[in-house]
Amino acid sequence: MGHLQQLFRLQQIDTEIREKKQRLSEVLQAQKETEALLAARQRAETAVATLQKHRTQHKQLTDELNSIVAKRKRSEQRLYSGNVKNPKELSDLQHEIESLERRRSTLEDQILEAMIAIEEAEAEKETAESELTTIENEWQNRQAYLKEEQHTLALRLHTLAGERQKCISQIPEELLNEYQTLSQRKNGTAVAQLKQNICQGCRLTVSEQQIRDARAGKKVHCNNCGRILYSG
Ligand SMILES: [Zn+2]
């Protein structure tokens, strides 16, 4: 294998390494939780908290209602017991019973509202959790593919690293240095293939002389982009 051919092989290896590394970084990025998944989880958590809040409220209102009902019962028993003779005390008892009755009515309305709120919160929780399950399942399925791709990419990159090592050991140091300098200046592509008189690095037609030299196996640079031309 001539040095130019080896240099072109090195270019192919480096191009593939660059592409595989780019894809690997995308694959790793895609394994993070998506916005949709995070939003669905947030919605489900909010729904659970809202339901809990309404249930607590319902319990507090019900407890208060029970205590009001019991208190009114005691006051009524006392009022009708015949033991209270003092008109002021009888009048106070009657007022207290009326006041408790008003409070009871208000509480019953609030309990009804709380029950409606609980029903709505339960429906929202169910919807949110079902949506979260769907999104989580899709995400999990995708993860399996991504893990597999990550593994394949890692193996390929390992192989390429070995091939690269072997390849550069056969290229003269001076040529290798030129390749590396050019590669840095030309977005990672130092060697361009010459196909139908067109440099594949810049897509422009190169001169007749350069085509002849490249075909003869001489090291020539594209007169447009400066890359080393390879006619293989
Ligand atoms: Zn060119």
Short mmCIF file of C-alpha atoms and ligand atoms in Angstrom, two decimals:
data_model
loop_
_atom_site.label_atom_id
_atom_site.label_comp_id
_atom_site.label_asym_id
_atom_site.label_seq_id
_atom_site.Cartn_x
_atom_site.Cartn_y
_atom_site.Cartn_z
CA MET A 1 0.00 0.00 0.00
CA GLY A 2 1.42 3.37 -1.02
CA HIS A 3 1.70 6.17 1.48
CA LEU A 4 -1.06 8.17 -0.16
CA GLN A 5 -3.34 5.18 -0.04
CA GLN A 6 -2.51 4.74 3.65
CA LEU A 7 -3.17 8.41 4.21
CA PHE A 8 -6.54 8.06 2.53
CA ARG A 9 -7.28 5.03 4.69
CA LEU A 10 -6.40 7.14 7.74
CA GLN A 11 -8.80 9.80 6.52
CA GLN A 12 -11.57 7.23 6.16
CA ILE A 13 -10.91 5.96 9.68
CA ASP A 14 -10.87 9.47 11.14
CA THR A 15 -14.06 10.44 9.31
CA GLU A 16 -15.83 7.37 10.62
CA ILE A 17 -14.52 7.97 14.16
CA ARG A 18 -15.86 11.54 14.00
CA GLU A 19 -19.27 10.38 12.76
CA LYS A 20 -19.53 7.56 15.29
CA LYS A 21 -18.52 9.86 18.16
CA GLN A 22 -21.14 12.37 17.07
CA ARG A 23 -23.80 9.67 16.96
CA LEU A 24 -22.65 8.31 20.33
CA SER A 25 -23.09 11.71 21.90
CA GLU A 26 -26.61 11.91 20.41
CA VAL A 27 -27.41 8.44 21.70
CA LEU A 28 -26.21 9.37 25.20
CA GLN A 29 -28.18 12.60 25.06
CA ALA A 30 -31.33 10.72 24.01
CA GLN A 31 -31.03 8.52 27.11
CA LYS A 32 -31.79 11.46 29.33
CA GLU A 33 -35.39 11.93 30.38
CA THR A 34 -37.33 13.95 27.81
CA GLU A 35 -39.26 17.16 28.44
CA ALA A 36 -42.50 15.27 27.75
CA LEU A 37 -41.65 12.62 30.33
CA LEU A 38 -40.69 15.19 32.97
CA ALA A 39 -43.87 17.19 32.28
CA ALA A 40 -46.07 14.07 32.49
CA ARG A 41 -44.46 13.07 35.79
CA GLN A 42 -44.92 16.59 37.15
CA ARG A 43 -48.60 16.53 36.15
CA ALA A 44 -49.16 13.18 37.86
CA GLU A 45 -47.42 14.36 41.05
CA THR A 46 -49.50 17.54 41.11
CA ALA A 47 -52.69 15.50 40.61
CA VAL A 48 -51.82 13.25 43.58
CA ALA A 49 -51.08 16.27 45.79
CA THR A 50 -54.30 18.03 44.74
CA LEU A 51 -56.40 14.95 45.48
CA GLN A 52 -54.73 14.59 48.89
CA LYS A 53 -55.45 18.25 49.67
CA HIS A 54 -59.16 17.89 48.87
CA ARG A 55 -59.44 14.66 50.86
CA THR A 56 -57.84 16.31 53.90
CA GLN A 57 -60.20 19.25 53.54
CA HIS A 58 -63.20 16.91 53.27
CA LYS A 59 -62.09 15.08 56.41
CA GLN A 60 -61.69 18.31 58.38
CA LEU A 61 -65.15 19.55 57.31
CA THR A 62 -66.76 16.19 58.13
CA ASP A 63 -65.11 16.10 61.56
CA GLU A 64 -66.35 19.60 62.27
CA LEU A 65 -69.86 18.70 61.10
CA ASN A 66 -69.95 15.66 63.39
CA SER A 67 -68.89 17.74 66.34
CA ILE A 68 -71.48 20.44 65.53
CA VAL A 69 -74.24 17.83 65.23
CA ALA A 70 -73.27 16.28 68.58
CA LYS A 71 -73.07 19.67 70.24
CA ARG A 72 -76.50 20.66 68.92
CA LYS A 73 -77.94 17.36 70.14
CA ARG A 74 -76.61 18.02 73.65
CA SER A 75 -77.99 21.58 73.63
CA GLU A 76 -81.40 20.37 72.46
CA GLN A 77 -81.48 17.66 75.13
CA ARG A 78 -80.69 20.29 77.73
CA LEU A 79 -83.31 22.69 76.32
CA TYR A 80 -86.07 20.07 76.42
CA SER A 81 -84.95 18.40 79.64
CA GLY A 82 -87.04 20.73 81.76
CA ASN A 83 -84.06 21.28 84.02
CA VAL A 84 -83.34 24.76 82.68
CA LYS A 85 -85.78 27.23 84.18
CA ASN A 86 -83.93 30.53 83.84
CA PRO A 87 -85.43 32.46 80.84
CA LYS A 88 -82.04 34.04 79.99
CA GLU A 89 -80.40 30.63 79.94
CA LEU A 90 -83.24 29.18 77.84
CA SER A 91 -82.94 32.04 75.36
CA ASP A 92 -79.14 31.58 75.15
CA LEU A 93 -79.60 27.88 74.48
CA GLN A 94 -82.06 28.60 71.66
CA HIS A 95 -79.65 31.07 70.09
CA GLU A 96 -76.83 28.61 70.34
CA ILE A 97 -78.91 25.91 68.62
CA GLU A 98 -79.81 28.33 65.80
CA SER A 99 -76.19 29.32 65.35
CA LEU A 100 -75.10 25.65 65.25
CA GLU A 101 -77.80 24.94 62.70
CA ARG A 102 -76.51 27.72 60.43
CA ARG A 103 -72.97 26.42 60.78
CA ARG A 104 -74.20 22.90 59.96
CA SER A 105 -75.88 24.11 56.77
CA THR A 106 -72.72 25.96 55.64
CA LEU A 107 -70.58 22.91 56.40
CA GLU A 108 -72.86 20.61 54.41
CA ASP A 109 -72.50 22.90 51.37
CA GLN A 110 -68.73 22.95 51.78
CA ILE A 111 -68.61 19.16 52.14
CA LEU A 112 -70.57 18.81 48.90
CA GLU A 113 -68.12 21.13 47.15
CA ALA A 114 -65.19 19.16 48.58
CA MET A 115 -66.71 15.92 47.29
CA ILE A 116 -67.06 17.37 43.79
CA ALA A 117 -63.45 18.59 43.99
CA ILE A 118 -62.35 15.08 45.05
CA GLU A 119 -64.15 13.51 42.08
CA GLU A 120 -62.52 15.97 39.68
CA ALA A 121 -59.10 15.42 41.26
CA GLU A 122 -59.53 11.64 41.01
CA ALA A 123 -60.37 11.90 37.30
CA GLU A 124 -57.36 14.17 36.70
CA LYS A 125 -55.09 11.80 38.65
CA GLU A 126 -56.30 8.85 36.57
CA THR A 127 -55.75 10.70 33.27
CA ALA A 128 -52.34 12.03 34.32
CA GLU A 129 -51.13 8.62 35.54
CA SER A 130 -52.32 6.84 32.43
CA GLU A 131 -50.57 9.40 30.23
CA LEU A 132 -47.41 9.07 32.30
CA THR A 133 -47.49 5.28 31.93
CA THR A 134 -47.82 5.58 28.14
CA ILE A 135 -44.93 8.05 27.87
CA GLU A 136 -42.78 6.02 30.28
CA ASN A 137 -43.36 2.83 28.29
CA GLU A 138 -42.45 4.53 25.01
CA TRP A 139 -39.35 5.97 26.65
CA GLN A 140 -38.35 2.59 28.12
CA ASN A 141 -38.74 0.85 24.76
CA ARG A 142 -36.59 3.49 23.11
CA GLN A 143 -33.97 3.06 25.84
CA ALA A 144 -33.49 -0.58 24.88
CA TYR A 145 -32.69 0.40 21.27
CA LEU A 146 -30.44 3.23 22.36
CA LYS A 147 -28.49 0.99 24.75
CA GLU A 148 -27.95 -1.49 21.95
CA GLU A 149 -26.81 1.23 19.56
CA GLN A 150 -24.50 2.66 22.22
CA HIS A 151 -22.91 -0.76 22.66
CA THR A 152 -22.45 -1.22 18.89
CA LEU A 153 -20.93 2.26 18.56
CA ALA A 154 -18.54 1.69 21.44
CA LEU A 155 -17.34 -1.59 19.91
CA ARG A 156 -16.87 0.03 16.50
CA LEU A 157 -14.94 2.96 18.00
CA HIS A 158 -12.69 0.52 19.82
CA THR A 159 -11.97 -1.35 16.56
CA LEU A 160 -11.34 1.94 14.71
CA ALA A 161 -8.89 3.09 17.38
CA GLY A 162 -6.90 -0.11 16.81
CA GLU A 163 -7.01 0.29 13.04
CA ARG A 164 -5.95 3.91 13.33
CA GLN A 165 -2.96 2.97 15.46
CA LYS A 166 -1.88 0.37 12.91
CA CYS A 167 -2.43 2.77 10.01
CA ILE A 168 -0.43 5.69 11.40
CA SER A 169 2.50 3.40 12.24
CA GLN A 170 2.94 2.89 8.47
CA ILE A 171 2.85 6.55 7.49
CA PRO A 172 6.06 8.66 7.51
CA GLU A 173 6.07 11.18 10.34
CA GLU A 174 6.40 14.20 8.06
CA LEU A 175 3.36 13.18 6.01
CA LEU A 176 1.42 12.44 9.17
CA ASN A 177 2.21 15.88 10.58
CA GLU A 178 1.04 17.49 7.36
CA TYR A 179 -2.14 15.44 7.52
CA GLN A 180 -2.83 16.52 11.09
CA THR A 181 -2.22 20.21 10.42
CA LEU A 182 -4.39 20.13 7.33
CA SER A 183 -7.06 18.17 9.11
CA GLN A 184 -7.35 20.83 11.80
CA ARG A 185 -7.64 23.57 9.22
CA LYS A 186 -10.13 21.73 7.00
CA ASN A 187 -12.82 20.58 9.42
CA GLY A 188 -11.29 17.15 9.89
CA THR A 189 -10.87 16.32 6.20
CA ALA A 190 -7.26 16.55 5.02
CA VAL A 191 -7.48 14.04 2.21
CA ALA A 192 -10.15 14.33 -0.46
CA GLN A 193 -11.00 11.82 -3.09
CA LEU A 194 -10.82 12.83 -6.73
CA LYS A 195 -13.93 11.61 -8.54
CA GLN A 196 -14.68 12.51 -12.15
CA ASN A 197 -12.17 15.38 -11.97
CA ILE A 198 -14.00 16.84 -8.97
CA CYS A 199 -12.40 17.24 -5.55
CA GLN A 200 -14.82 15.64 -3.06
CA GLY A 201 -13.58 18.03 -0.36
CA CYS A 202 -14.77 21.23 -2.04
CA ARG A 203 -16.84 19.85 -4.94
CA LEU A 204 -14.91 21.92 -7.51
CA THR A 205 -13.16 20.77 -10.66
CA VAL A 206 -9.40 20.60 -10.31
CA SER A 207 -6.80 21.42 -12.96
CA GLU A 208 -5.70 18.95 -15.65
CA GLN A 209 -2.17 18.94 -14.29
CA GLN A 210 -3.33 18.05 -10.80
CA ILE A 211 -5.54 15.26 -12.13
CA ARG A 212 -2.58 13.82 -14.05
CA ASP A 213 -0.30 14.07 -11.01
CA ALA A 214 -2.87 12.58 -8.68
CA ARG A 215 -3.48 9.67 -11.04
CA ALA A 216 0.26 9.12 -11.27
CA GLY A 217 0.29 8.71 -7.46
CA LYS A 218 2.01 12.01 -6.71
CA LYS A 219 1.07 14.03 -3.67
CA VAL A 220 -0.90 17.02 -4.97
CA HIS A 221 -3.13 19.53 -3.25
CA CYS A 222 -6.45 20.66 -4.60
CA ASN A 223 -5.94 24.12 -6.13
CA ASN A 224 -9.24 25.25 -4.64
CA CYS A 225 -9.39 23.97 -1.06
CA GLY A 226 -5.81 22.83 -0.46
CA ARG A 227 -6.67 19.29 0.59
CA ILE A 228 -4.46 16.38 -0.49
CA LEU A 229 -6.06 14.72 -3.49
CA TYR A 230 -6.42 10.98 -3.63
CA SER A 231 -7.21 9.31 -6.91
CA GLY A 232 -8.08 5.74 -6.00
ZN ZN B 1 -10.81 20.78 -3.10
#
